[in-house]
C-alpha atoms as a printed R data frame, in Angstrom:
    type eleno elety resid chain resno       x       y       z
1   ATOM     1    CA   MET     A     1  25.628  82.676  39.685
2   ATOM     2    CA   PRO     A     2  29.446  82.639  39.226
3   ATOM     3    CA   SER     A     3  31.539  83.834  42.111
4   ATOM     4    CA   ASP     A     4  33.000  87.208  41.836
5   ATOM     5    CA   GLN     A     5  36.063  86.119  44.069
6   ATOM     6    CA   PRO     A     6  38.458  85.450  41.063
7   ATOM     7    CA   ARG     A     7  37.683  89.017  39.649
8   ATOM     8    CA   ARG     A     8  38.404  90.505  43.105
9   ATOM     9    CA   GLY     A     9  41.607  88.482  43.346
10  ATOM    10    CA   ARG     A    10  42.873  89.519  39.972
11  ATOM    11    CA   ALA     A    11  42.139  93.192  40.813
12  ATOM    12    CA   ALA     A    12  44.106  92.862  43.965
13  ATOM    13    CA   ARG     A    13  47.135  91.445  42.133
14  ATOM    14    CA   HIS     A    14  47.235  94.333  39.685
15  ATOM    15    CA   ALA     A    15  46.470  97.055  42.264
16  ATOM    16    CA   PRO     A    16  49.334  99.410  43.086
17  ATOM    17    CA   GLN     A    17  51.315  98.088  46.076
18  ATOM    18    CA   PRO     A    18  51.965 100.321  49.093
19  ATOM    19    CA   ALA     A    19  55.455 101.807  49.156
20  ATOM    20    CA   ASP     A    20  57.875  99.926  51.489
21  ATOM    21    CA   PRO     A    21  58.364 101.929  54.567
22  ATOM    22    CA   ALA     A    22  61.603 103.769  54.838
23  ATOM    23    CA   PRO     A    23  64.380 101.298  56.246
24  ATOM    24    CA   THR     A    24  65.148 101.790  59.797
25  ATOM    25    CA   PRO     A    25  68.792 102.958  60.135
26  ATOM    26    CA   PRO     A    26  70.939 100.479  61.920
27  ATOM    27    CA   ARG     A    27  71.303 101.056  65.528
28  ATOM    28    CA   ARG     A    28  74.781 102.426  66.176
29  ATOM    29    CA   GLU     A    29  76.775 100.314  68.808
30  ATOM    30    CA   PRO     A    30  77.398 102.467  71.741
31  ATOM    31    CA   ILE     A    31  81.076 103.730  72.382
32  ATOM    32    CA   THR     A    32  82.491 101.920  75.495
33  ATOM    33    CA   LEU     A    33  85.978 101.593  77.121
34  ATOM    34    CA   GLU     A    34  86.173  97.945  75.649
35  ATOM    35    CA   ARG     A    35  85.437  99.183  72.166
36  ATOM    36    CA   ILE     A    36  88.008 102.068  72.500
37  ATOM    37    CA   THR     A    37  90.576  99.503  73.797
38  ATOM    38    CA   ASP     A    38  89.783  97.173  71.026
39  ATOM    39    CA   ALA     A    39  90.246 100.058  68.413
40  ATOM    40    CA   ALA     A    40  93.517 101.330  69.896
41  ATOM    41    CA   LEU     A    41  95.034  97.890  69.818
42  ATOM    42    CA   HIS     A    42  93.884  97.419  66.228
43  ATOM    43    CA   VAL     A    43  95.729 100.608  65.276
44  ATOM    44    CA   VAL     A    44  98.988  99.681  66.946
45  ATOM    45    CA   ALA     A    45  98.887  96.113  65.491
46  ATOM    46    CA   THR     A    46  98.296  97.197  61.919
47  ATOM    47    CA   GLU     A    47 100.135 100.783  61.965
48  ATOM    48    CA   GLY     A    48 102.406 100.888  65.043
49  ATOM    49    CA   TYR     A    49 102.323 102.825  68.252
50  ATOM    50    CA   ASP     A    50 103.358 106.102  66.481
51  ATOM    51    CA   SER     A    51 100.036 106.098  64.760
52  ATOM    52    CA   LEU     A    52  97.914 105.762  67.859
53  ATOM    53    CA   THR     A    53  96.015 109.097  68.157
54  ATOM    54    CA   VAL     A    54  92.457 109.914  69.475
55  ATOM    55    CA   ARG     A    55  91.610 111.022  65.886
56  ATOM    56    CA   ARG     A    56  92.731 107.609  64.481
57  ATOM    57    CA   ILE     A    57  90.709 105.703  67.062
58  ATOM    58    CA   THR     A    58  87.637 107.749  66.286
59  ATOM    59    CA   HIS     A    59  88.101 106.984  62.483
60  ATOM    60    CA   VAL     A    60  88.186 103.228  63.372
61  ATOM    61    CA   LEU     A    61  85.108 103.484  65.527
62  ATOM    62    CA   GLY     A    62  83.235 105.795  62.888
63  ATOM    63    CA   THR     A    63  82.543 108.393  65.447
64  ATOM    64    CA   GLY     A    64  83.734 111.855  66.579
65  ATOM    65    CA   PRO     A    65  86.355 112.927  69.271
66  ATOM    66    CA   SER     A    66  83.517 114.007  71.597
67  ATOM    67    CA   SER     A    67  82.285 110.479  71.774
68  ATOM    68    CA   LEU     A    68  85.543 109.381  73.142
69  ATOM    69    CA   TYR     A    69  86.051 112.231  75.506
70  ATOM    70    CA   ALA     A    70  82.859 111.078  77.263
71  ATOM    71    CA   HIS     A    71  84.891 108.051  78.478
72  ATOM    72    CA   ILE     A    72  88.548 109.185  78.550
73  ATOM    73    CA   VAL     A    73  90.426 112.319  79.790
74  ATOM    74    CA   ASN     A    74  93.257 112.196  77.298
75  ATOM    75    CA   LYS     A    75  95.858 110.063  75.366
76  ATOM    76    CA   ASP     A    76  97.349 108.921  78.576
77  ATOM    77    CA   ASP     A    77  94.029 107.238  79.415
78  ATOM    78    CA   ILE     A    78  94.188 105.189  76.214
79  ATOM    79    CA   ASP     A    79  97.789 104.087  77.158
80  ATOM    80    CA   ASP     A    80  96.490 103.050  80.531
81  ATOM    81    CA   LEU     A    81  93.647 100.996  78.884
82  ATOM    82    CA   ILE     A    82  95.795  99.101  76.311
83  ATOM    83    CA   ILE     A    83  98.516  98.196  78.868
84  ATOM    84    CA   GLY     A    84  95.832  97.155  81.223
85  ATOM    85    CA   ARG     A    85  94.292  94.977  78.418
86  ATOM    86    CA   LEU     A    86  97.672  93.231  77.724
87  ATOM    87    CA   CYS     A    87  98.223  92.779  81.370
88  ATOM    88    CA   SER     A    88  94.818  91.117  81.736
89  ATOM    89    CA   ARG     A    89  96.229  88.252  79.533
90  ATOM    90    CA   ILE     A    90  99.150  87.492  81.772
91  ATOM    91    CA   VAL     A    91  98.517  84.136  83.718
92  ATOM    92    CA   LEU     A    92  99.920  84.375  87.328
93  ATOM    93    CA   PRO     A    93 101.123  81.258  89.018
94  ATOM    94    CA   GLU     A    94 100.539  80.347  92.611
95  ATOM    95    CA   PRO     A    95 103.652  81.536  94.341
96  ATOM    96    CA   ASP     A    96 106.070  78.869  95.026
97  ATOM    97    CA   PRO     A    97 109.136  79.296  97.234
98  ATOM    98    CA   ALA     A    98 110.782  76.391  95.409
99  ATOM    99    CA   THR     A    99 110.544  77.907  91.805
100 ATOM   100    CA   TRP     A   100 110.125  81.614  92.369
101 ATOM   101    CA   ARG     A   101 113.005  82.549  90.006
102 ATOM   102    CA   ALA     A   102 111.413  80.525  87.206
103 ATOM   103    CA   GLN     A   103 108.007  81.992  87.902
104 ATOM   104    CA   THR     A   104 109.324  85.503  87.790
105 ATOM   105    CA   HIS     A   105 111.118  84.816  84.484
106 ATOM   106    CA   ASP     A   106 107.883  83.406  83.045
107 ATOM   107    CA   VAL     A   107 105.763  86.180  84.062
108 ATOM   108    CA   CYS     A   108 108.273  88.712  82.390
109 ATOM   109    CA   GLY     A   109 108.409  86.490  79.365
110 ATOM   110    CA   GLN     A   110 104.613  86.583  78.960
111 ATOM   111    CA   LEU     A   111 104.630  90.375  79.183
112 ATOM   112    CA   ARG     A   112 107.510  90.595  76.619
113 ATOM   113    CA   ASP     A   113 105.402  88.395  74.184
114 ATOM   114    CA   GLN     A   114 102.228  90.606  74.742
115 ATOM   115    CA   PHE     A   115 104.390  93.813  73.838
116 ATOM   116    CA   LEU     A   116 105.923  92.251  70.766
117 ATOM   117    CA   MET     A   117 102.580  91.524  69.345
118 ATOM   118    CA   TYR     A   118 101.887  95.135  69.058
119 ATOM   119    CA   PRO     A   119 104.899  97.308  67.552
120 ATOM   120    CA   GLY     A   120 106.254  99.893  69.861
121 ATOM   121    CA   ILE     A   121 103.512  99.451  72.387
122 ATOM   122    CA   SER     A   122 105.819  99.127  75.282
123 ATOM   123    CA   ARG     A   123 106.388 102.909  75.022
124 ATOM   124    CA   ALA     A   124 102.915 103.315  76.671
125 ATOM   125    CA   ALA     A   125 104.081 101.527  79.766
126 ATOM   126    CA   LEU     A   126 107.088 103.702  80.263
127 ATOM   127    CA   ALA     A   127 106.898 106.425  82.868
128 ATOM   128    CA   MET     A   128 103.341 105.187  83.703
129 ATOM   129    CA   VAL     A   129 102.065 105.263  87.289
130 ATOM   130    CA   PRO     A   130 100.299 101.861  87.429
131 ATOM   131    CA   THR     A   131  96.642 102.502  88.489
132 ATOM   132    CA   ASN     A   132  94.794 100.145  86.110
133 ATOM   133    CA   LEU     A   133  93.618  97.131  88.060
134 ATOM   134    CA   GLU     A   134  94.981  94.610  85.620
135 ATOM   135    CA   THR     A   135  98.363  96.274  85.689
136 ATOM   136    CA   LEU     A   136  98.275  96.260  89.375
137 ATOM   137    CA   ARG     A   137  97.251  92.646  89.386
138 ATOM   138    CA   VAL     A   138 100.505  91.693  87.522
139 ATOM   139    CA   ASN     A   139 102.563  93.762  90.072
140 ATOM   140    CA   GLU     A   140 100.732  92.090  92.931
141 ATOM   141    CA   GLY     A   141 101.575  88.797  91.474
142 ATOM   142    CA   LEU     A   142 105.231  89.472  90.981
143 ATOM   143    CA   LEU     A   143 105.504  90.875  94.353
144 ATOM   144    CA   ALA     A   144 103.928  87.815  95.923
145 ATOM   145    CA   ILE     A   145 106.190  85.486  93.941
146 ATOM   146    CA   LEU     A   146 109.465  87.488  95.063
147 ATOM   147    CA   LEU     A   147 108.320  87.572  98.618
148 ATOM   148    CA   ALA     A   148 107.569  83.844  98.648
149 ATOM   149    CA   GLY     A   149 111.040  83.410  97.488
150 ATOM   150    CA   GLY     A   150 112.191  85.260 100.579
151 ATOM   151    CA   VAL     A   151 113.321  88.534  98.906
152 ATOM   152    CA   ALA     A   152 113.147  91.545 101.257
153 ATOM   153    CA   PRO     A   153 110.061  93.688 100.558
154 ATOM   154    CA   ARG     A   154 111.949  96.827  99.248
155 ATOM   155    CA   THR     A   155 114.432  94.663  97.311
156 ATOM   156    CA   ALA     A   156 111.297  92.903  95.736
157 ATOM   157    CA   ALA     A   157 109.603  96.397  94.967
158 ATOM   158    CA   TRP     A   158 112.785  97.744  93.287
159 ATOM   159    CA   ALA     A   159 113.395  94.459  91.256
160 ATOM   160    CA   ILE     A   160 109.841  94.684  89.840
161 ATOM   161    CA   ASP     A   161 110.692  98.320  88.671
162 ATOM   162    CA   SER     A   162 113.952  96.997  87.206
163 ATOM   163    CA   LEU     A   163 112.251  94.063  85.472
164 ATOM   164    CA   SER     A   164 109.609  96.101  83.998
165 ATOM   165    CA   LEU     A   165 111.925  98.577  82.588
166 ATOM   166    CA   TYR     A   166 114.050  95.851  80.905
167 ATOM   167    CA   VAL     A   167 111.023  94.143  79.452
168 ATOM   168    CA   CYS     A   168 109.800  97.412  77.987
169 ATOM   169    CA   ALA     A   169 113.100  98.461  76.577
170 ATOM   170    CA   TYR     A   170 113.765  95.026  75.133
171 ATOM   171    CA   ALA     A   171 110.424  94.978  73.433
172 ATOM   172    CA   LEU     A   172 110.867  98.477  72.131
173 ATOM   173    CA   GLU     A   173 114.172  97.701  70.709
174 ATOM   174    CA   ARG     A   174 112.839  94.667  68.830
175 ATOM   175    CA   SER     A   175 109.935  96.590  67.514
176 ATOM   176    CA   LEU     A   176 112.161  99.459  66.291
177 ATOM   177    CA   LEU     A   177 114.657  96.941  64.545
178 ATOM   178    CA   GLY     A   178 111.664  95.158  62.890
179 ATOM   179    CA   GLN     A   179 110.486  98.505  61.455
180 ATOM   180    CA   ARG     A   180 113.851  99.510  60.232
181 ATOM   181    CA   GLN     A   181 114.342  96.185  58.484
182 ATOM   182    CA   LYS     A   182 111.072  96.731  56.517
183 ATOM   183    CA   HIS     A   183 112.064 100.230  55.516
184 ATOM   184    CA   PRO     A   184 113.882 100.512  51.971
185 ATOM   185    CA   ASP     A   185 116.231 103.195  53.360
186 ATOM   186    CA   TYR     A   186 117.546 101.049  56.048
187 ATOM   187    CA   ALA     A   187 119.606  98.399  53.945
188 ATOM   188    CA   TRP     A   188 122.543  99.208  56.432
189 ATOM   189    CA   VAL     A   189 120.883  96.764  58.760
190 ATOM   190    CA   LEU     A   190 123.433  93.996  58.742
191 ATOM   191    CA   SER     A   191 123.210  90.221  58.985
192 ATOM   192    CA   ARG     A   192 125.202  88.555  61.717
193 ATOM   193    CA   ASP     A   193 127.717  87.339  59.208
194 ATOM   194    CA   GLU     A   194 128.052  90.766  57.766
195 ATOM   195    CA   LEU     A   195 128.645  92.221  61.233
196 ATOM   196    CA   VAL     A   196 131.257  89.554  62.135
197 ATOM   197    CA   GLY     A   197 133.117  90.292  58.873
198 ATOM   198    CA   ARG     A   198 133.096  93.907  59.781
199 ATOM   199    CA   PHE     A   199 134.489  93.471  63.154
200 ATOM   200    CA   GLU     A   200 137.148  91.062  62.140
201 ATOM   201    CA   ALA     A   201 138.315  93.539  59.424
202 ATOM   202    CA   LEU     A   202 138.857  96.327  62.069
203 ATOM   203    CA   PRO     A   203 142.378  97.589  62.694
204 ATOM   204    CA   ALA     A   204 144.134  95.114  65.019
205 ATOM   205    CA   ASP     A   205 146.018  97.867  66.814
206 ATOM   206    CA   ARG     A   206 142.857  99.745  67.740
207 ATOM   207    CA   PHE     A   207 140.226  97.080  68.324
208 ATOM   208    CA   PRO     A   208 142.033  93.835  69.203
209 ATOM   209    CA   GLN     A   209 139.295  92.553  71.515
210 ATOM   210    CA   ILE     A   210 136.427  93.303  69.169
211 ATOM   211    CA   ARG     A   211 138.278  91.454  66.429
212 ATOM   212    CA   ARG     A   212 139.150  88.575  68.700
213 ATOM   213    CA   HIS     A   213 135.717  87.976  70.041
214 ATOM   214    CA   ALA     A   214 133.480  89.132  67.085
215 ATOM   215    CA   ALA     A   215 131.619  85.868  67.212
216 ATOM   216    CA   GLU     A   216 130.716  86.218  70.903
217 ATOM   217    CA   LEU     A   217 129.794  89.861  70.496
218 ATOM   218    CA   THR     A   218 127.181  88.860  67.911
219 ATOM   219    CA   SER     A   219 126.084  85.581  69.308
220 ATOM   220    CA   GLY     A   220 122.618  84.540  70.456
221 ATOM   221    CA   GLU     A   221 119.406  83.627  68.760
222 ATOM   222    CA   GLY     A   222 115.728  84.272  69.605
223 ATOM   223    CA   HIS     A   223 115.230  85.615  73.046
224 ATOM   224    CA   ASP     A   224 118.731  84.266  74.389
225 ATOM   225    CA   ARG     A   225 119.999  87.715  75.388
226 ATOM   226    CA   PHE     A   226 116.585  88.633  77.024
227 ATOM   227    CA   ASP     A   227 116.811  85.398  79.109
228 ATOM   228    CA   PHE     A   228 120.552  86.227  80.076
229 ATOM   229    CA   ALA     A   229 119.720  89.736  81.084
230 ATOM   230    CA   LEU     A   230 116.742  88.811  83.045
231 ATOM   231    CA   GLY     A   231 118.775  86.150  84.787
232 ATOM   232    CA   LEU     A   232 121.283  88.745  85.891
233 ATOM   233    CA   ILE     A   233 118.645  90.521  87.712
234 ATOM   234    CA   ILE     A   234 116.579  87.561  89.008
235 ATOM   235    CA   ASP     A   235 119.615  85.353  89.941
236 ATOM   236    CA   ASN     A   236 121.168  88.221  92.016
237 ATOM   237    CA   LEU     A   237 118.116  88.706  94.217
238 ATOM   238    CA   VAL     A   238 119.336  87.317  97.495
239 ATOM   239    CA   PRO     A   239 116.633  85.787  99.722
240 ATOM   240    CA   ASP     A   240 116.430  87.366 103.281
241 ATOM   241    CA   GLY     A   241 118.797  90.013 102.229
242 ATOM   242    CA   PRO     A   242 118.891  93.338 103.694
243 ATOM   243    CA   GLY     A   243 117.517  95.150 100.710
244 ATOM   244    CA   PRO     A   244 119.022  97.923  98.612
245 ATOM   245    CA   VAL     A   245 120.849 100.685 100.475
246 ATOM   246    CA   ALA     A   246 119.651 104.104  99.796
247 ATOM   247    CA   PRO     A   247 122.283 106.613  98.884
248 ATOM   248    CA   THR     A   248 123.289 108.997 101.583
249 ATOM   249    CA   ALA     A   249 123.543 112.786 101.317
250 ATOM   250    CA   SER     A   250 126.959 114.053 100.771
């Protein structure tokens, strides 16, 4: 007697198939401080620091403000996070009394380069009380370098403040200039040759020094002026000096 198996197989092939179960929605990646920092840096890198807001970060993360406020207090917290992230990339040398000036210059140069990667981000470091552990790590490293060079503790402390302010200001100026050069309404930004030409065309009776030294006033390429200004600070730190004198009340 022929087997009934082929008949059953054909019936099974033509039977209605059960509906696929509803797809499970992908599990949303949890919001963390790392992801908030990543999103904040993405906004600054692509749109500039002026665009960095809590709302913009939530848009990048695909979430709502309440998700962020479970991890941060306010925008200042975000500033602290992004500067801390940049500081985490700084490589600190072992303090060397023989090369402490070059080491100080190198650390400041690293910080400058980090700031320049993100237009306007150095504004976040201005008027900030450093509490982030990575930011404090850089300050600790700079302090150790200066002390190894024999600089008095208070002089070293004030020097770090001065160096930080200059690095922030330099990076901010470069970022602002870069933004202006991209804007069609800022065609007045001149090349060096154009600026020299304008200086040399000034009235000689009113601007004799500017006319005479137009080339020097507009000289420098790359980070030449940054290196010069940094040298003014670092090279005038006197090892074993008495430290800065606090002003006396009149």
